[in-house]
Structures are given as structure tokens and as C-alpha cells.
DNA sequence: AAACTTTCGTCTAAGCATTAGACATAAGCC
DNA sequence: GGCTTATGTCTAATGCTTAGACGAAAGTTT
């Protein structure tokens, strides 16, 4: 006799990992609902739920309203007291955050730092602060750690690629600094990419996140996954060439987007006003200084022209701007209008151009998403259960 | 007692579908090799192979060389006599091809057509020619049909999107025209996207395919899958705006890439030489007409500038040029040099810029890939087996 | 030609996960 | 208290998968 099965896509959630995934995605399902959505037998499902409960993956939450008989109880993903530590490093500041499993910040501290300093001198204070922040919580369990950097990161290993922004750091400096304190799942990602992931609303969306701070970074998320390209340089839009004879860029070429629109370029242009820091510029923009506003407008216009090409190539649902410069309302407004006029209507329509969440929050959220994915990926969970069963038997 | 299992990624090929996938990807594996790679038991594997053989999915091929004992026999995916029909429609020509399961053309015929004519008057002759070509083969089984169009196509349904190039076609005109003759798996795709897929070498690569014919099309393949974007307009680079006050484009705006570099733009520029067709231009380029060469060079230069932005955004492994204009050696050369100078070295290095296979072949290959994927996707095969088992039991 | 080696093909008993379904209990509603 | 629905546990049956045996097949080596 053959059993009626659900289409594999929806409910063939037979394994522990997929069942957990189902519970984690739906916020609270009753046993009854799980039985019908998965199509599993009572005995099997209960065994699975039992195991997942015993191992602390799920718990039984409040009852749902009764429909006449005994009320069912929600089964929930065990997120109570589970936290992720996110270290988001920028060029000049770093934030240490404790987040819940959905990426919401619970506690955080921001510090000044100099990213070009030796790796350990930058990282160890942050790690130490992480330890302190963790101690402030009661009954919290740390699940994993995420670190974002304003530099290219190798996809699989999390190694820092040798590059101008972080000259002295060895590839595995972050891994070592963190692993020395916590032997837990660790994810390292470029800051713009982490923020892009943190800004995405649904898994179906294509999001382009552009960070304009000291430099220009960009993260592209297509259907929930980060676009990396052949050598991990996808989204390196700061070096789109806007003209053959433009200003000199740090990369040695002329006319790069970053030489027009980055915070560094603005600082150079506005240096004579005594604005020596990027934050000075955003502050001056707030006061309405006309020269500053004009400079921002020019920068935004060039960026908008470049992004028009990027947007035309990718047809995203959303274009999100962030960073100290990128997030300024006037800047967003100007970029938006330029992009929307330069992009053909078919692509522009329905696309949202907007300022992102405060940068740390976005990156923090993205990092938590990555950490959670790494730990609770169905296959990873199944593997873990299989390994434990094996070692118990062997 | 617990069984040692292979890592799920590699060999956990327990189901019929995944086993078939494994056999299909490796070209000829012995039973012995299958046993060790999958980790399945002899009995189970043999049952699976038996079923797959009985249903005509696989067959036993020639023996491998002996290593001292009885030689093993290769198990092969059943591709003998299996063909796919590919209809590749351009603006002015259409090709009907019979391909083997790897996408290699076996027989083909090319016709002149006018894409702006009513759908049925374009499609029915091609379908009829397809029937004739199929009759020429002996002992061939048609697995499915692929159709590529020089117009946007809706991803899931294969419906033609209402657009300027094909004004009179109803969304489902292609589906109806084909399904009336063959009730088989059908895939409909945009021509540049099909070609992009047809050009890809490995599933790990990111490939940007740019077709310069009458218009400019572009297909982007990331890790084997086609990038579509929010409304399916990803890769619509013909309307990247190259200047605010450039020539008028058909879309009503000024300065679009297509107004500089498309075959149509070249034809307009070279009209006074009596070159009224795109093919005339490529012919004249072959004879070395200096005015034509200069026009091509200019067009290529602008395209190269636009592609530099696209390439910087995506960091592809390969940039492939195709189409009547795009495939011209001088054109490729010029685009390549412009892209490679405009793109920052980190991205340019390792990237290959090259002319694609003749356009029909690439699109044809891509279509076959899509049809084969649709039919032999592991899940689809498993579903089929499950359904049949159920109906046999019920 | 005989011995050797390796694969092939089939079969069996055992193991294990999963299932259908029974049965008792719990809990809210009328 | 009766009704209804969900929960919790248990059992026999089912059926897929496995380990492993066994012999035949088909080459190589001696």
C-alpha cells in the first residue's frame, strides 16, 4: 500500500533538520498542524519533537484558542535566551552587539577604532567588550558570533583578503582572535554584504545595498543569497569608471566612482572648510551649509548615474542606501531621483529607493541571519543528529 | 547499529532521481563505483538501477578495462535516440533544430521571418518544419521542446510579455502553438538568456552574455541559474543611459546604450551607404570598409564602457559577445580592450572576454539544458516514480 | 588450460524506521 | 456532566534497506 505524501517542497519534512526549519519559519505550529502539513505519522512526529525538545531546539509555548475541544499548544523554536554576538567593524568605529535570534539588538556598545591598526589591537578590545556584554545578560546562551569588516572577505573560510584598507591583517586574524575566546560557529563577512542581507525583507527579493562612508561598498542579495562573483568581487562598484579623465582614485586610476562620491572624496573637496572627518560632513549637511550640500548633491548625482547601470543590470526590488554619507536624507533624495530618471521605466517601476536602517543595525541583522543559517541549516542539524546517534551507538 | 553514510552532499543519492542525476553527470559509472560513491547497499542499488533501466532512463554500455578480474560495465544515461527540439527565433530569422540530450545540433533549418507578424503566422511554419525534421530521424524519441524569443518571457509560465518587439502576440501564443502539436515538456526563454546558459562552461561560473544584433540583449548566469531580477528585466542593459543628451532611443529617452551600439543604431548611421540590413553591415565589416569599421569601433567603445559597469557589478568569469554585430572579431576586440582598461584589475584579471558560439548554437544548447533540467530534475523524477507507484497500487 | 581476480546478479534473514490505528487522558466549551 | 478536540503512549504491521553469502561470469595471469 502506498502512502499519500505531501509534495516534497512543502511538507516532506521528515528529518529533524527540516522539521526544525519548518517550526522555525512558521511562528508557532500545533502538533496537529504539524501532522497535517508534514504528513508524518503521529509516532514519528512525536519522536522527532521529543528529540528536538530534549536537545533544546524547540519548546512548547502557550495554547492556541480552543475550537470547542482541548486547545492545541504551539510548538516554538527555542529562541528564549539564545543570543548571537555581532561585531560590526567600520573604518573608524566598531559596534559590539548582542542580538536575539531574529537579529534584533538587545545590548550594544560602539567604540572608536582605527581599522589600519594591527589586527589584534583592534579586535581584542571588541572581543573583551563582547565578553562583558554577555555577562550582563542572565540565562543567556551564546549560539555563535558574526563579524563584519570593511574589507573583502573570502567566502568559505572567512579569511580577510589582503587589501589596502587593512594592510597589516593576516588572513586568519579574525578567526584566531575570536576562536581564542569562543569555540562556537563563526561567520565573517564584508560589511556591505552583511548589511544588504540585513536589509532584505523577503527571501524572494533582490536587494542592492550601497554603503557610502569613507569608501563605497555594495552588497547584492538575490533571493536570499549573497552574490559574490568569480573572485568574490561582485558589487565592487566603487571602481566603476565614470569618466576617462576624472579625479585620481586611490586605486591609481582616474575617474572611478569612489573618486567622485565617497566620503573620502567629499572630505578632500571640502577640506578647506575644516571638515576633516566624514562625520563632520554629515554634521555640516545637517546645518544646511550650502557648499556642503552642493558637494553632496554632486556626489549623489554621479553615484546615481553609476547605480542606474547597476540597477539596470540587476533589476532589484529595492535599492538601499546606507553609511554615514549614503544615509543622509538629501543624499538619498538626490540619488533616487537620478536613478529613477536614468533607468528605463520598466525597471524603475515598483523599485523602492530608500535609506537603510542605521548601518550597524543592518549589518548586525545580516550577521545574525548568517550565523543562524549556518547553525540551523537543515542539513547541518541532520548531520549533527546523525553524528551523535553514531557516537552513542559506537 | 548505525550505518556509515557518505556526506549527503556527495553520495547520499538514495532516491531514483538523485541516482539518475549522478549517472547523468558522470559519464559512465560502473555498478561497483556507484556502490562506493553512494554508499547504498547492493540490493537497493540494484533495485534502483533495475527500475531505471526498465523505464528507459539508463542502459548498460561498454565494459571498462579489466583490472585483473571480470571487467565492470559502464552504466550510462539513456541518451541514445533521445532528442530535443529547439526553436530559436530572432528578429529576422528563426532556426529549427533537433539536438541530442547534451544540446548538440543534429539537424537544423533556418528560415527568414518577421517577428512583428502575428504569432501564428510566425510559429506554425516553424512547428511544421520541426515535424518534418523529426520525421527525418529514425528511432528518435522527442523528449521536449525549447523555444527562445527575442522578447521578455515570464519565468514560470513561459508567457510572452507584452512588449514593443512582438506587439501582436498574446502571452500564451507560443504555448498554444507548440502544445497543439506536441504534448511534451516545454520551455520558453528569452534568447539572450538561453544563449547565456548555452555558453556557460561549468555550473560554478558566472557568465555575462551580451547579444548585439538588431537590438541589445543580455543574459546573466550565476552558478548555473539565470538571473531574472524583480520583474524579470535583469540584464536589460540596452537601456543603460550613457549620456543625458545622446541620440534618441526607441524607448523615447535619449542616450541609451542601444541608441549607440545596437545593430539598428549602426544601420541608421550607415544608411547612406545603402546598408539597409544588419547582415549588410557585418558583410561590409568583413570587406574592411573604413567607415563601417569606424562606426563599429565607436559602437564597441560605448558598449565596452557600459559593460565595464556591468562587469564591475557582477565580477563574472566570462564575458561573452554574440549576435550578428557582437560576434564580429573587430567588435569583440574593441569591446574587450575597453572593458579591460575600464575595469579595475582585481576584477579584470582572470576574466575572459570572447566571442560566443554562433548564436543559434548557443541558444539551442541553452534551451536543451533547460528542457533536460525540467524533465530530469531529481525531484521531478522522484515525483514521477512516486505517482506511478501510487497509481499502480491504487 | 587452469588458477586467479574482480565484477555481476540474486537471494535471505535481520534490522530499523515509519505507519495506521487503538486507547486513554487532558482540557476547554456548552 | 456531556461534548469535542488535542495530547500522549503503545502495538502490531509494513516495507524499505542492509549485511553478507553464494555462485556464475568474464576477464588476466601463469
Tab-separated table of C-alpha atoms in Angstrom, chain B residues 70-225:
chain	number	residue	atom	x	y	z
B	70	UNK	CA	35.872	-9.523	-14.610
B	71	UNK	CA	35.616	-6.103	-16.197
B	72	UNK	CA	32.921	-3.768	-14.944
B	73	UNK	CA	30.311	-2.358	-17.273
B	74	UNK	CA	29.529	1.299	-17.546
B	75	UNK	CA	26.054	2.428	-16.627
B	76	UNK	CA	25.020	5.297	-18.825
B	77	UNK	CA	22.245	7.784	-19.008
B	78	UNK	CA	19.919	6.755	-21.826
B	79	UNK	CA	20.589	9.429	-24.369
B	80	UNK	CA	20.686	7.290	-27.485
B	81	UNK	CA	17.983	8.381	-29.847
B	82	UNK	CA	16.645	10.949	-27.394
B	83	UNK	CA	16.307	14.352	-28.919
B	84	UNK	CA	15.107	17.818	-28.022
B	85	UNK	CA	13.506	20.238	-30.438
B	86	UNK	CA	14.774	23.798	-30.196
B	87	UNK	CA	13.136	26.728	-31.923
B	88	UNK	CA	15.353	29.785	-31.757
B	89	UNK	CA	13.607	32.874	-33.044
B	90	UNK	CA	15.409	36.077	-33.883
B	91	UNK	CA	14.138	39.355	-35.240
B	92	UNK	CA	14.601	38.317	-38.838
B	93	UNK	CA	15.476	34.629	-38.767
B	94	UNK	CA	14.390	31.533	-36.973
B	95	UNK	CA	16.154	28.226	-36.650
B	96	UNK	CA	14.574	24.866	-36.014
B	97	UNK	CA	16.996	22.347	-34.564
B	98	UNK	CA	16.975	18.792	-33.415
B	99	UNK	CA	19.585	18.326	-30.701
B	100	UNK	CA	20.866	15.420	-28.719
B	101	UNK	CA	20.491	15.490	-24.940
B	102	UNK	CA	23.695	17.441	-24.485
B	103	UNK	CA	22.465	20.207	-26.769
B	104	UNK	CA	24.497	19.367	-29.836
B	105	UNK	CA	22.672	20.106	-33.047
B	106	UNK	CA	21.887	17.058	-35.130
B	107	UNK	CA	19.838	18.676	-37.881
B	108	UNK	CA	18.651	22.205	-38.366
B	109	UNK	CA	16.979	24.556	-40.785
B	110	UNK	CA	16.983	28.334	-40.774
B	111	UNK	CA	14.194	30.499	-42.144
B	112	UNK	CA	13.579	34.137	-42.709
B	113	UNK	CA	10.768	35.507	-40.607
B	114	UNK	CA	9.340	38.794	-39.485
B	115	UNK	CA	8.963	38.754	-35.747
B	116	UNK	CA	6.441	41.571	-35.750
B	117	UNK	CA	3.977	39.471	-37.759
B	118	UNK	CA	1.108	37.722	-35.953
B	119	UNK	CA	2.237	34.930	-33.675
B	120	UNK	CA	0.676	32.007	-35.520
B	121	UNK	CA	1.978	33.047	-38.913
B	122	UNK	CA	5.474	33.031	-37.428
B	123	UNK	CA	5.213	29.961	-35.273
B	124	UNK	CA	3.202	27.477	-37.306
B	125	UNK	CA	5.694	27.170	-40.168
B	126	UNK	CA	8.442	26.548	-37.643
B	127	UNK	CA	6.403	23.933	-35.853
B	128	UNK	CA	5.642	22.307	-39.180
B	129	UNK	CA	9.341	22.311	-40.055
B	130	UNK	CA	10.040	20.783	-36.673
B	131	UNK	CA	7.667	17.946	-37.514
B	132	UNK	CA	9.459	17.373	-40.798
B	133	UNK	CA	12.892	17.387	-39.228
B	134	UNK	CA	11.724	14.913	-36.646
B	135	UNK	CA	10.448	12.579	-39.331
B	136	UNK	CA	13.872	12.536	-40.933
B	137	UNK	CA	15.309	10.808	-37.922
B	138	UNK	CA	14.945	7.109	-37.359
B	139	UNK	CA	14.230	5.683	-33.947
B	140	UNK	CA	14.294	9.067	-32.281
B	141	UNK	CA	12.255	9.949	-29.242
B	142	UNK	CA	11.388	13.573	-28.677
B	143	UNK	CA	11.808	14.476	-25.015
B	144	UNK	CA	10.699	18.076	-25.013
B	145	UNK	CA	10.684	21.393	-26.781
B	146	UNK	CA	12.517	24.630	-26.133
B	147	UNK	CA	11.679	27.978	-27.677
B	148	UNK	CA	13.749	31.140	-27.471
B	149	UNK	CA	12.366	34.549	-28.338
B	150	UNK	CA	13.883	37.996	-28.831
B	151	UNK	CA	11.499	39.357	-26.218
B	152	UNK	CA	10.882	39.217	-22.478
B	153	UNK	CA	9.395	35.969	-21.286
B	154	UNK	CA	7.679	35.333	-17.986
B	155	UNK	CA	9.771	32.968	-15.957
B	156	UNK	CA	7.340	30.363	-14.702
B	157	UNK	CA	4.684	30.240	-17.360
B	158	UNK	CA	6.705	30.942	-20.475
B	159	UNK	CA	4.232	33.616	-21.406
B	160	UNK	CA	5.381	36.366	-23.727
B	161	UNK	CA	5.354	39.710	-22.049
B	162	UNK	CA	3.649	42.440	-23.933
B	163	UNK	CA	6.403	44.471	-25.433
B	164	UNK	CA	7.433	46.541	-28.382
B	165	UNK	CA	9.283	43.847	-30.325
B	166	UNK	CA	6.321	41.500	-30.515
B	167	UNK	CA	3.311	43.748	-30.352
B	168	UNK	CA	0.558	41.456	-31.523
B	169	UNK	CA	1.437	38.293	-29.651
B	170	UNK	CA	-0.796	37.164	-26.850
B	171	UNK	CA	1.007	35.961	-23.757
B	172	UNK	CA	0.301	32.294	-24.317
B	173	UNK	CA	0.638	32.215	-28.101
B	174	UNK	CA	3.805	30.156	-28.030
B	175	UNK	CA	2.468	27.676	-25.508
B	176	UNK	CA	-0.665	27.116	-27.568
B	177	UNK	CA	1.102	26.830	-30.897
B	178	UNK	CA	3.536	24.232	-29.602
B	179	UNK	CA	1.216	22.283	-27.324
B	180	UNK	CA	-1.241	21.809	-30.173
B	181	UNK	CA	1.321	19.589	-31.881
B	182	UNK	CA	3.320	18.115	-29.010
B	183	UNK	CA	2.066	17.476	-25.530
B	184	UNK	CA	5.531	17.365	-24.033
B	185	UNK	CA	7.582	19.385	-21.565
B	186	UNK	CA	8.015	22.861	-22.989
B	187	UNK	CA	10.401	25.606	-22.028
B	188	UNK	CA	10.230	29.152	-23.323
B	189	UNK	CA	13.014	31.602	-22.681
B	190	UNK	CA	14.418	34.895	-23.815
B	191	UNK	CA	17.062	34.415	-26.496
B	192	UNK	CA	19.968	36.126	-24.759
B	193	UNK	CA	19.287	34.230	-21.564
B	194	UNK	CA	19.111	30.928	-23.379
B	195	UNK	CA	22.373	31.756	-25.125
B	196	UNK	CA	23.996	32.760	-21.850
B	197	UNK	CA	23.103	29.413	-20.378
B	198	UNK	CA	24.344	27.708	-23.517
B	199	UNK	CA	27.705	29.407	-23.199
B	200	UNK	CA	28.376	28.525	-19.632
B	201	UNK	CA	31.123	26.018	-19.113
B	202	UNK	CA	30.726	24.859	-15.558
B	203	UNK	CA	27.951	25.235	-13.024
B	204	UNK	CA	30.220	27.254	-10.793
B	205	UNK	CA	30.802	30.048	-13.273
B	206	UNK	CA	29.235	33.453	-13.569
B	207	UNK	CA	28.752	34.338	-17.210
B	208	UNK	CA	27.515	37.543	-18.797
B	209	UNK	CA	26.334	37.045	-22.338
B	210	UNK	CA	25.699	40.083	-24.476
B	211	UNK	CA	23.914	39.797	-27.754
B	212	UNK	CA	24.277	42.657	-30.190
B	213	UNK	CA	22.009	42.124	-33.152
B	214	UNK	CA	19.219	44.425	-34.156
B	215	UNK	CA	18.885	45.326	-30.500
B	216	UNK	CA	20.980	44.612	-27.454
B	217	UNK	CA	20.131	41.713	-25.193
B	218	UNK	CA	21.899	40.283	-22.231
B	219	UNK	CA	21.676	37.119	-20.210
B	220	UNK	CA	23.356	36.588	-16.868
B	221	UNK	CA	24.042	33.159	-15.470
B	222	UNK	CA	25.205	32.814	-11.888
B	223	UNK	CA	26.206	29.360	-10.779
B	224	UNK	CA	24.166	27.699	-13.447
B	225	UNK	CA	20.967	29.601	-12.928
